[in-house]
Tab-separated table of C-alpha atoms in Angstrom:
chain	number	residue	atom	x	y	z
A	1034	MET	CA	61.490	-31.073	-60.002
A	1035	PRO	CA	60.337	-27.881	-60.969
A	1036	GLU	CA	62.069	-24.989	-62.321
A	1037	ARG	CA	62.373	-21.725	-60.212
A	1038	MET	CA	61.478	-18.622	-61.467
A	1039	PRO	CA	64.028	-16.076	-61.456
A	1040	ALA	CA	64.091	-12.985	-58.935
A	1041	ARG	CA	63.362	-10.042	-61.212
A	1042	GLN	CA	60.356	-12.419	-62.491
A	1043	ARG	CA	59.537	-12.900	-59.083
A	1044	ALA	CA	59.219	-9.527	-57.896
A	1045	ARG	CA	56.928	-8.206	-60.922
A	1046	ALA	CA	54.689	-10.759	-59.730
A	1047	ASN	CA	54.486	-9.330	-56.508
A	1048	PHE	CA	53.789	-6.568	-56.682
A	1049	ARG	CA	51.109	-6.965	-60.002
A	1050	SER	CA	49.118	-8.939	-57.049
A	1051	GLY	CA	49.750	-5.588	-54.401
A	1052	ARG	CA	47.958	-3.355	-56.863
A	1053	GLY	CA	45.647	-5.808	-57.345
A	1054	SER	CA	45.084	-5.582	-53.438
A	1055	ILE	CA	45.219	-1.962	-53.345
A	1056	LEU	CA	42.567	-1.481	-56.303
A	1057	PRO	CA	39.377	-2.044	-54.040
A	1058	LEU	CA	40.571	-0.480	-51.262
A	1059	ILE	CA	41.279	2.573	-53.090
A	1060	ALA	CA	37.575	3.113	-55.263
A	1061	PHE	CA	35.783	2.278	-51.466
A	1062	LEU	CA	38.471	5.332	-49.009
A	1063	LEU	CA	36.401	7.103	-52.931
A	1064	ALA	CA	32.961	5.987	-52.763
A	1065	LEU	CA	33.329	6.718	-49.454
A	1066	SER	CA	34.688	10.115	-49.374
A	1067	MET	CA	32.368	10.471	-52.116
A	1068	ALA	CA	29.245	9.712	-50.261
A	1069	PHE	CA	30.682	12.241	-47.066
A	1070	LEU	CA	31.013	15.151	-49.231
A	1071	ALA	CA	27.613	14.722	-50.845
A	1072	LEU	CA	25.708	14.372	-47.631
A	1073	THR	CA	27.256	16.762	-46.292
A	1074	ILE	CA	26.907	19.960	-49.600
A	1075	ASP	CA	22.589	18.521	-48.367
A	1076	VAL	CA	23.477	18.660	-44.993
A	1077	MET	CA	25.185	22.141	-44.469
A	1078	ARG	CA	22.244	23.423	-47.343
A	1079	THR	CA	19.555	22.574	-45.178
A	1080	VAL	CA	21.604	24.666	-42.253
A	1081	TYR	CA	22.283	26.547	-44.431
A	1082	THR	CA	18.326	27.207	-44.923
A	1083	CYS	CA	17.334	27.239	-41.188
A	1084	ASP	CA	20.262	29.584	-40.721
A	1085	LYS	CA	18.680	31.979	-43.339
A	1086	LEU	CA	14.978	31.033	-41.978
A	1087	ARG	CA	15.652	31.834	-38.320
A	1088	ALA	CA	17.311	35.288	-39.319
A	1089	ALA	CA	13.398	35.949	-41.535
A	1090	VAL	CA	11.058	35.655	-38.716
A	1091	GLU	CA	13.207	37.487	-35.590
A	1092	SER	CA	13.580	40.273	-38.300
A	1093	ALA	CA	9.733	40.064	-39.411
A	1094	GLY	CA	9.092	39.375	-35.751
A	1095	LEU	CA	10.434	42.185	-34.728
A	1096	ALA	CA	9.267	44.326	-36.864
A	1097	ALA	CA	5.741	43.776	-37.171
A	1098	MET	CA	5.323	43.837	-32.507
A	1099	CYS	CA	6.594	47.247	-32.422
A	1100	GLN	CA	2.569	47.735	-34.917
A	1101	ALA	CA	1.141	46.384	-31.695
A	1102	GLY	CA	1.744	50.363	-30.270
A	1103	ASN	CA	-0.442	52.345	-32.652
A	1104	THR	CA	-0.520	55.600	-31.268
A	1105	THR	CA	-3.721	55.777	-31.310
A	1106	GLY	CA	-5.852	53.074	-29.660
A	1107	THR	CA	-5.630	49.958	-27.201
A	1108	ALA	CA	-2.117	48.217	-27.963
A	1109	TYR	CA	-3.229	44.694	-28.119
A	1110	ASP	CA	-6.813	45.807	-29.964
A	1111	ALA	CA	-7.883	44.719	-33.297
A	1112	THR	CA	-6.095	47.826	-35.273
A	1113	ALA	CA	-2.537	46.487	-34.177
A	1114	ARG	CA	-3.206	43.046	-34.264
A	1115	ASN	CA	-4.656	44.117	-38.289
A	1116	ASN	CA	-0.814	45.811	-38.060
A	1117	VAL	CA	0.716	43.588	-37.632
A	1118	ILE	CA	-0.424	40.589	-39.615
A	1119	TYR	CA	-0.102	43.497	-42.295
A	1120	ARG	CA	3.641	44.488	-42.181
A	1121	LEU	CA	4.510	40.396	-41.928
A	1122	GLN	CA	2.695	39.778	-45.069
A	1123	GLU	CA	4.302	44.079	-46.190
A	1124	LEU	CA	7.850	41.912	-45.046
A	1125	GLY	CA	7.433	38.794	-46.348
A	1126	GLY	CA	6.998	36.985	-50.120
A	1127	SER	CA	7.696	39.405	-53.119
A	1128	THR	CA	7.255	42.513	-51.446
A	1129	GLY	CA	9.378	41.783	-48.556
A	1130	PRO	CA	13.074	43.246	-48.902
A	1131	ALA	CA	15.857	42.475	-51.571
A	1132	TRP	CA	17.488	39.801	-49.107
A	1133	ASN	CA	14.436	38.376	-46.707
A	1134	GLN	CA	15.610	35.075	-49.762
A	1135	ALA	CA	16.247	31.398	-48.481
A	1136	PRO	CA	17.402	27.919	-50.534
A	1137	ALA	CA	14.111	26.256	-52.240
A	1138	GLY	CA	13.123	23.154	-53.822
A	1139	PRO	CA	14.425	23.020	-57.071
A	1140	ASP	CA	11.359	21.372	-58.515
A	1141	SER	CA	13.730	20.643	-60.958
A	1142	THR	CA	17.189	21.617	-62.739
A	1143	GLY	CA	15.917	24.735	-63.824
A	1144	GLY	CA	15.830	26.963	-60.913
A	1145	PRO	CA	15.258	28.947	-58.557
A	1146	PHE	CA	16.976	27.587	-56.054
A	1147	ASP	CA	16.372	30.959	-53.860
A	1148	THR	CA	12.723	32.493	-53.347
A	1149	ASP	CA	10.883	34.631	-51.854
A	1150	ILE	CA	10.393	34.487	-47.154
A	1151	THR	CA	6.615	34.436	-46.628
A	1152	PHE	CA	5.454	33.830	-42.990
A	1153	ASP	CA	2.434	31.871	-41.556
A	1154	THR	CA	-0.443	35.231	-40.803
A	1155	GLY	CA	-2.836	32.558	-40.319
A	1156	SER	CA	-1.808	30.306	-37.524
A	1157	PRO	CA	-3.855	30.188	-34.763
A	1158	ASP	CA	-1.605	30.928	-32.491
A	1159	LEU	CA	0.217	33.683	-33.818
A	1160	PHE	CA	-1.014	36.009	-31.100
A	1161	TYR	CA	-0.763	33.959	-28.178
A	1162	PRO	CA	-2.265	35.156	-24.864
A	1163	ASN	CA	0.041	36.234	-22.340
A	1164	PRO	CA	-0.803	33.968	-19.565
A	1165	ASP	CA	-0.457	35.704	-16.536
A	1166	ASP	CA	-2.026	39.366	-18.534
A	1167	PRO	CA	-5.229	38.394	-20.750
A	1168	ARG	CA	-4.518	42.040	-22.574
A	1169	GLU	CA	-1.117	41.404	-23.542
A	1170	PHE	CA	-0.656	38.928	-26.184
A	1171	PHE	CA	3.007	37.720	-27.439
A	1172	LEU	CA	3.962	36.630	-31.781
A	1173	ARG	CA	4.564	33.534	-33.490
A	1174	VAL	CA	5.697	33.902	-36.728
A	1175	THR	CA	7.033	30.997	-38.593
A	1176	ALA	CA	8.196	30.560	-42.425
A	1177	ARG	CA	8.728	27.537	-43.333
A	1178	ARG	CA	9.968	25.215	-47.147
A	1179	ASP	CA	7.470	23.281	-48.046
A	1180	GLY	CA	5.427	22.120	-50.538
A	1181	ALA	CA	7.004	23.367	-54.377
A	1182	ASP	CA	9.520	25.516	-52.076
A	1183	SER	CA	10.688	22.386	-50.606
A	1184	LEU	CA	14.270	20.825	-49.755
A	1185	SER	CA	15.183	18.858	-52.957
A	1186	MET	CA	17.893	16.470	-51.948
A	1187	PHE	CA	20.512	16.394	-54.308
A	1188	PHE	CA	23.197	13.343	-52.912
A	1189	LEU	CA	21.990	11.964	-50.070
A	1190	PRO	CA	19.121	9.857	-52.050
A	1191	ALA	CA	22.180	7.781	-54.400
A	1192	ILE	CA	24.114	7.201	-50.639
A	1193	TYR	CA	21.015	4.421	-49.740
A	1194	ALA	CA	21.088	3.061	-53.463
A	1195	PHE	CA	22.202	-0.148	-52.201
A	1196	ASN	CA	19.689	-0.765	-49.731
A	1197	THR	CA	16.732	0.288	-52.575
A	1198	TRP	CA	19.303	-2.727	-54.329
A	1199	ALA	CA	19.930	-5.034	-51.525
A	1200	GLY	CA	15.994	-4.810	-51.212
A	1201	LEU	CA	17.397	-3.236	-48.156
A	1202	PRO	CA	14.338	-0.400	-45.942
A	1203	VAL	CA	15.432	2.510	-46.956
A	1204	PRO	CA	14.935	6.108	-44.509
A	1205	PRO	CA	11.408	7.949	-45.227
A	1206	GLY	CA	11.978	11.774	-47.067
A	1207	LEU	CA	15.125	11.760	-48.471
A	1208	SER	CA	14.493	13.272	-51.319
A	1209	ARG	CA	13.006	16.183	-49.536
A	1210	VAL	CA	13.251	18.447	-46.705
A	1211	THR	CA	11.063	20.558	-45.113
A	1212	PRO	CA	12.811	22.776	-43.325
A	1213	SER	CA	10.959	25.408	-40.763
A	1214	ALA	CA	11.852	28.538	-38.386
A	1215	SER	CA	8.945	30.122	-35.360
A	1216	VAL	CA	10.036	32.969	-33.090
A	1217	GLU	CA	8.102	33.987	-30.326
A	1218	VAL	CA	8.168	37.932	-29.796
A	1219	ILE	CA	7.532	39.376	-26.319
A	1220	SER	CA	7.392	43.191	-24.740
A	1221	GLN	CA	10.752	44.397	-22.970
A	1222	PRO	CA	10.941	47.635	-20.669
A	1223	ALA	CA	12.896	49.954	-23.597
A	1224	ARG	CA	16.243	50.915	-22.767
A	1225	ARG	CA	17.358	52.759	-26.172
A	1226	ILE	CA	15.000	54.378	-28.653
A	1227	GLY	CA	16.837	55.919	-31.887
A	1228	ALA	CA	16.878	59.195	-33.192
A	1229	GLY	CA	14.070	60.472	-35.514
A	1230	LEU	CA	14.380	60.943	-39.301
A	1231	ALA	CA	16.222	63.106	-41.159
A	1232	ASN	CA	13.735	66.193	-42.884
A	1233	SER	CA	13.199	64.798	-45.858
A	1234	SER	CA	11.561	61.812	-44.077
A	1235	LEU	CA	9.021	62.999	-41.942
A	1236	ALA	CA	6.859	62.927	-44.471
A	1237	GLN	CA	5.035	60.277	-42.597
A	1238	ALA	CA	1.565	58.872	-40.422
A	1239	ALA	CA	2.012	60.191	-37.510
A	1240	ASP	CA	2.668	57.249	-35.780
A	1241	SER	CA	5.392	55.019	-37.899
A	1242	PHE	CA	8.283	55.802	-37.397
A	1243	SER	CA	9.203	59.202	-37.865
A	1244	ARG	CA	7.187	60.011	-34.741
A	1245	THR	CA	8.196	57.423	-32.422
A	1246	ALA	CA	11.794	59.818	-30.180
A	1247	THR	CA	12.618	61.117	-27.953
A	1248	PHE	CA	10.305	63.750	-27.815
A	1249	PRO	CA	11.601	66.857	-24.836
A	1250	LEU	CA	10.579	67.035	-21.934
A	1251	ALA	CA	11.745	64.859	-19.225
A	1252	VAL	CA	9.691	63.121	-16.162
A	1253	GLY	CA	11.134	62.252	-12.729
A	1254	ILE	CA	10.492	59.258	-11.427
A	1255	GLY	CA	9.061	59.731	-8.308
A	1256	GLY	CA	5.892	61.705	-9.398
A	1257	PHE	CA	5.637	60.000	-12.237
A	1258	GLU	CA	5.081	56.808	-10.134
A	1259	THR	CA	2.667	57.407	-8.320
A	1260	ALA	CA	0.989	59.703	-11.456
A	1261	ARG	CA	0.125	55.940	-12.665
A	1262	SER	CA	-2.239	55.087	-11.389
A	1263	THR	CA	-4.320	58.081	-12.577
A	1264	THR	CA	-6.208	57.919	-15.362
A	1265	GLY	CA	-7.528	60.861	-17.660
A	1266	TRP	CA	-5.994	63.479	-18.269
A	1267	GLN	CA	-3.273	65.418	-15.264
A	1268	PRO	CA	-2.295	68.463	-14.804
A	1269	VAL	CA	2.345	68.531	-15.368
A	1270	ASN	CA	3.810	70.440	-12.790
A	1271	LEU	CA	6.198	71.629	-15.173
A	1272	VAL	CA	9.249	73.517	-12.342
A	1273	SER	CA	10.886	76.310	-12.142
A	1274	SER	CA	13.559	78.288	-11.140
A	1275	THR	CA	11.482	80.875	-9.373
A	1276	ALA	CA	8.699	79.083	-8.468
A	1277	GLY	CA	10.651	76.141	-7.380
A	1278	ALA	CA	9.373	71.320	-6.834
A	1279	THR	CA	6.449	72.739	-5.464
A	1280	THR	CA	4.241	69.075	-4.343
A	1281	SER	CA	1.589	69.298	-6.569
A	1282	PRO	CA	0.335	68.377	-9.393
A	1283	ALA	CA	2.506	64.678	-9.038
A	1284	LEU	CA	4.751	64.279	-12.333
A	1285	LYS	CA	7.355	67.414	-12.687
A	1286	CYS	CA	8.960	67.454	-15.005
A	1287	ALA	CA	11.720	70.099	-17.611
A	1288	PHE	CA	12.074	70.170	-20.755
A	1289	VAL	CA	15.116	68.436	-22.159
A	1290	ASN	CA	17.836	69.034	-25.285
A	1291	VAL	CA	17.503	65.644	-26.671
A	1292	ALA	CA	19.248	67.034	-29.775
A	1293	ARG	CA	22.412	65.324	-30.903
A	1294	ASN	CA	25.546	68.248	-29.550
A	1295	GLN	CA	28.111	68.576	-32.740
A	1296	SER	CA	30.338	71.418	-31.367
A	1297	GLY	CA	32.097	68.631	-30.508
A	1298	THR	CA	32.117	69.019	-26.314
A	1299	GLY	CA	32.262	65.896	-25.973
A	1300	GLU	CA	28.408	65.734	-24.699
A	1301	TYR	CA	26.618	63.502	-26.777
A	1302	HIS	CA	23.065	66.010	-25.998
A	1303	GLY	CA	22.307	70.212	-26.893
A	1304	GLN	CA	23.030	72.446	-23.679
A	1305	ALA	CA	19.565	73.635	-22.753
A	1306	SER	CA	20.927	78.072	-21.734
A	1307	GLY	CA	21.140	80.491	-24.145
A	1308	SER	CA	19.239	81.802	-27.486
A	1309	SER	CA	19.810	79.124	-29.590
A	1310	ALA	CA	19.443	76.437	-27.070
A	1311	VAL	CA	16.152	77.830	-27.275
A	1312	ASP	CA	16.048	77.749	-30.552
A	1313	GLU	CA	16.726	74.071	-30.571
A	1314	LEU	CA	14.281	73.118	-28.178
A	1315	MET	CA	11.734	74.226	-30.608
A	1316	ALA	CA	13.352	72.892	-34.054
A	1317	LEU	CA	12.540	69.508	-32.056
A	1318	MET	CA	9.582	70.549	-31.264
A	1319	ASP	CA	8.635	71.484	-34.639
A	1320	TYR	CA	9.350	66.958	-35.418
A	1321	PHE	CA	6.184	66.080	-33.704
A	1322	ASN	CA	4.515	69.262	-35.189
A	1323	VAL	CA	1.381	67.172	-36.940
A	1324	ASN	CA	2.451	68.638	-40.380
A	1325	PRO	CA	6.661	69.260	-39.528
A	1326	PRO	CA	7.510	72.052	-41.010
A	1327	SER	CA	12.129	72.339	-42.729
A	1328	SER	CA	13.261	73.723	-39.913
A	1329	ALA	CA	12.352	70.785	-37.744
A	1330	LEU	CA	15.163	68.927	-35.392
A	1331	ALA	CA	15.394	65.695	-35.321
A	1332	PRO	CA	16.036	63.992	-31.878
A	1333	GLY	CA	19.271	61.879	-31.446
A	1334	VAL	CA	19.908	58.693	-29.750
A	1335	VAL	CA	18.375	58.842	-26.322
A	1336	GLU	CA	19.242	55.658	-23.510
A	1337	LYS	CA	19.146	54.529	-20.569
A	1338	GLU	CA	21.864	56.354	-18.643
A	1339	SER	CA	21.825	59.344	-21.247
A	1340	MET	CA	22.286	62.511	-19.464
A	1341	LEU	CA	19.809	65.846	-20.262
A	1342	SER	CA	20.844	68.984	-19.490
A	1343	ALA	CA	17.368	71.105	-18.382
A	1344	PHE	CA	15.436	74.107	-19.462
A	1345	ASP	CA	14.624	76.732	-16.879
A	1346	PRO	CA	11.345	77.286	-18.032
A	1347	SER	CA	10.964	81.141	-15.500
A	1348	ALA	CA	14.686	82.084	-18.446
A	1349	ALA	CA	14.778	85.063	-20.831
A	1350	GLU	CA	14.733	83.336	-23.869
A	1351	PHE	CA	12.763	80.320	-22.888
A	1352	LYS	CA	10.022	83.367	-20.942
A	1353	ASN	CA	9.875	85.226	-24.496
A	1354	MET	CA	9.619	82.851	-26.649
A	1355	VAL	CA	6.207	81.554	-24.331
A	1356	ASP	CA	5.063	86.030	-24.527
A	1357	ASN	CA	5.363	86.138	-28.205
A	1358	GLY	CA	4.082	82.412	-29.104
A	1359	GLN	CA	6.483	80.712	-29.912
A	1360	ILE	CA	6.532	77.722	-27.982
A	1361	PRO	CA	2.312	78.169	-27.548
A	1362	LEU	CA	1.931	77.131	-30.607
A	1363	ARG	CA	4.651	74.354	-30.897
A	1364	LEU	CA	2.288	72.686	-28.125
A	1365	GLN	CA	-0.733	73.737	-30.541
A	1366	ALA	CA	0.715	71.973	-33.089
A	1367	LEU	CA	0.768	69.176	-31.422
A	1368	ASP	CA	-1.633	66.031	-32.611
A	1369	GLY	CA	-3.302	65.968	-28.812
A	1370	SER	CA	-4.051	62.009	-29.856
A	1371	GLN	CA	-1.002	60.222	-30.508
A	1372	TYR	CA	2.147	59.342	-27.793
A	1373	LEU	CA	5.140	60.877	-27.313
A	1374	VAL	CA	8.397	58.911	-26.242
A	1375	VAL	CA	9.344	60.544	-22.936
A	1376	PRO	CA	13.132	59.795	-21.012
A	1377	VAL	CA	12.081	59.293	-17.374
A	1378	VAL	CA	14.620	60.557	-14.571
A	1379	LEU	CA	16.578	59.833	-10.906
A	1380	GLU	CA	16.369	63.220	-10.557
A	1381	SER	CA	13.647	65.287	-9.604
A	1382	PRO	CA	13.679	68.439	-12.151
A	1383	THR	CA	14.565	71.625	-9.723
A	1384	GLY	CA	14.404	74.552	-12.969
A	1385	THR	CA	17.808	75.384	-12.938
A	1386	ALA	CA	18.478	75.264	-16.340
A	1387	ASN	CA	21.031	72.418	-17.584
A	1388	GLN	CA	20.465	70.702	-14.503
A	1389	ARG	CA	21.722	67.245	-15.372
A	1390	LEU	CA	18.691	64.331	-15.471
A	1391	SER	CA	20.348	60.971	-16.140
A	1392	VAL	CA	17.381	59.179	-17.803
A	1393	ALA	CA	16.084	55.190	-16.434
A	1394	GLY	CA	13.866	54.236	-18.864
A	1395	PHE	CA	10.447	55.506	-20.585
A	1396	ALA	CA	7.354	56.550	-20.320
A	1397	ARG	CA	4.815	56.951	-22.695
A	1398	LEU	CA	1.913	59.605	-22.716
A	1399	ARG	CA	0.209	63.009	-24.474
A	1400	LEU	CA	0.430	66.428	-24.259
A	1401	ARG	CA	-1.326	69.380	-24.439
A	1402	LEU	CA	-1.004	72.800	-24.362
A	1403	VAL	CA	-4.457	74.878	-22.167
A	1404	SER	CA	-3.202	77.812	-21.076
A	1405	VAL	CA	-0.767	79.997	-20.838
A	1406	THR	CA	-0.147	82.435	-17.528
A	1407	SER	CA	1.827	85.205	-17.181
A	1408	SER	CA	4.924	83.853	-19.078
A	1409	GLN	CA	4.089	79.939	-17.985
A	1410	LEU	CA	2.904	76.775	-19.984
A	1411	ASN	CA	-0.130	75.585	-18.067
A	1412	LEU	CA	-0.181	71.899	-19.744
A	1413	GLU	CA	-1.842	68.387	-19.200
A	1414	ALA	CA	-0.377	64.798	-19.245
A	1415	GLU	CA	-2.161	61.549	-19.832
A	1416	ILE	CA	-0.969	57.884	-18.974
A	1417	GLY	CA	-0.907	55.808	-21.841
A	1418	GLU	CA	-0.831	51.660	-21.912
A	1419	ALA	CA	2.463	49.703	-21.816
A	1420	ALA	CA	3.106	49.108	-25.702
A	1421	PRO	CA	6.058	48.370	-27.970
A	1422	VAL	CA	7.009	50.833	-30.091
A	1423	CYS	CA	8.319	51.870	-33.175
A	1424	ASN	CA	11.990	52.579	-33.215
A	1425	ALA	CA	13.162	51.344	-29.255
A	1426	THR	CA	15.194	48.069	-28.461
A	1427	VAL	CA	16.538	46.486	-25.073
A	1428	GLY	CA	20.344	46.371	-25.722
A	1429	ASP	CA	22.445	49.136	-23.337
A	1430	GLY	CA	23.290	52.340	-23.197
A	1431	SER	CA	26.411	52.052	-24.912
A	1432	PHE	CA	27.958	56.449	-26.186
A	1433	TYR	CA	27.499	57.649	-22.702
A	1434	THR	CA	31.401	59.382	-23.098
A	1435	GLY	CA	30.820	61.606	-19.638
A	1436	PRO	CA	32.905	60.841	-16.327
A	1437	ALA	CA	33.871	57.609	-14.831
A	1438	ARG	CA	30.190	56.861	-12.790
A	1439	ALA	CA	28.179	53.903	-11.730
A	1440	ILE	CA	26.012	51.744	-13.970
A	1441	ASN	CA	23.032	53.457	-12.458
A	1442	ALA	CA	21.039	49.208	-11.546
A	1443	ASP	CA	17.622	48.646	-13.288
A	1444	THR	CA	14.209	50.510	-11.297
A	1445	ALA	CA	11.612	48.602	-10.736
A	1446	LEU	CA	9.580	49.951	-12.833
A	1447	PHE	CA	12.292	49.022	-16.046
A	1448	ALA	CA	13.085	46.475	-14.963
A	1449	GLN	CA	13.626	43.024	-17.327
A	1450	ARG	CA	10.319	41.015	-17.147
A	1451	ILE	CA	11.765	37.536	-17.846
A	1452	ASP	CA	12.124	35.621	-14.636
A	1453	PRO	CA	14.899	34.880	-14.291
A	1454	GLY	CA	13.316	30.662	-13.920
A	1455	ILE	CA	12.658	30.671	-17.162
A	1456	THR	CA	12.720	27.741	-18.285
A	1457	VAL	CA	11.941	25.182	-22.256
A	1458	ASP	CA	8.076	24.709	-21.467
A	1459	SER	CA	7.061	27.937	-19.901
A	1460	LEU	CA	7.295	31.702	-20.018
A	1461	ALA	CA	6.418	33.671	-16.773
A	1462	LEU	CA	6.921	37.682	-17.240
A	1463	ALA	CA	6.615	39.560	-14.858
A	1464	PRO	CA	3.227	42.174	-15.208
A	1465	ARG	CA	3.546	45.137	-17.523
A	1466	GLN	CA	3.919	48.292	-15.792
A	1467	ARG	CA	1.360	50.803	-16.648
A	1468	GLY	CA	2.621	53.407	-18.958
A	1469	ILE	CA	6.412	52.567	-19.512
A	1470	VAL	CA	7.332	52.330	-24.209
A	1471	LEU	CA	8.400	48.764	-24.108
A	1472	ALA	CA	10.192	47.276	-27.281
A	1473	PRO	CA	10.109	43.862	-28.469
A	1474	SER	CA	12.190	40.912	-27.753
A	1475	ILE	CA	12.992	37.882	-28.644
A	1476	SER	CA	11.478	35.471	-26.288
A	1477	PRO	CA	14.176	33.043	-24.828
A	1478	ARG	CA	11.862	29.490	-25.686
A	1479	PRO	CA	13.481	27.524	-27.871
A	1480	LEU	CA	10.842	27.156	-31.187
A	1481	GLY	CA	12.688	27.025	-33.780
A	1482	LYS	CA	12.952	22.788	-35.051
A	1483	ILE	CA	13.137	21.206	-38.023
A	1484	LYS	CA	11.575	18.954	-39.542
A	1485	LEU	CA	11.948	15.696	-41.814
A	1486	ASP	CA	8.944	14.821	-43.646
């Protein structure tokens, strides 16, 4: 009869037996955890790279599309295309901003882990014609990590090491990943024109950022809609309190104060009566001079719903500056080939001093002084082609702090061009309205992608 094992020995044996069965489970779970951790590191690095690429192409695409609105040529001509390409090249590679980098490679453990992002400016689809408007193009920008910059996977291949050892198939593209991001940029009616640059930055070309602030002349929307059908130069009706709102010419305009109000009265823009306001108006005009003086005043931000105060050209302080040549001198100093951004207002100017005018949108036109007769300025304007410009965005107004009132709906001229029934596979836009200031906007069609090679 076999001896019975003492109770203490049986307990020890059972413990060793249990420990032996748990150790393989612990080893398996540890290996599984490490595999998921490794997979997470590689996947998150790829996702982070895609985010960086997308942010880069969106920023570069919006900035480059601004250059399509060159001041002297047709909005979408060869010069505009060259300007766009130059801007993309300027923003990419070693000449781009310091933040314009994304993870890359590395081909060796020595790095670098981040390299400059470049944009594909040689693609045949870079300028994609609008199917509904052959004279307009959409901009398609792509950035990718491929070749030496493709992402080396540090841990993903190790997960499938068992497949290689066991002779099982291994999915392709485990060691290298080539993420890319693409964006399509279209143009929408501008709802916001940013502030001008400080005086110290004005020594730039006429078509630069510093010249695309809001010029201090407002156009009534009714006359503007009529005048858009006329090509070439046409007379401007600079309405005054003594002449009244005559019916001809169609372009009824008023000088307005677009300077940022520094008095702290609650109104964002300045007033338009008195000698100091006229001095402010002349300083605003100086800003758009081909060679602006140091006394030039940069316009403030102007948005849809902004309330602007109008000048009365018949007011004594205004007429004095016309008669002594100060205002005509500033109008003559404008470059006649330069297109200006002017606000289009819902109200028809009446010539009343400090008449409040509400901005509906923005027009793109040229302005020139023809003559001065009996203290009156005789101006002409030429409405330009609708084009995207620097310093313009499609965002809603944000700074209006006046009395509570209903927000005006977009008029047909300035309504967004995207078809509400848009699908992923099509991009239908309403036709461009002539003379409208456009702003670059990201297309709703998703073009970004991740490829595994």
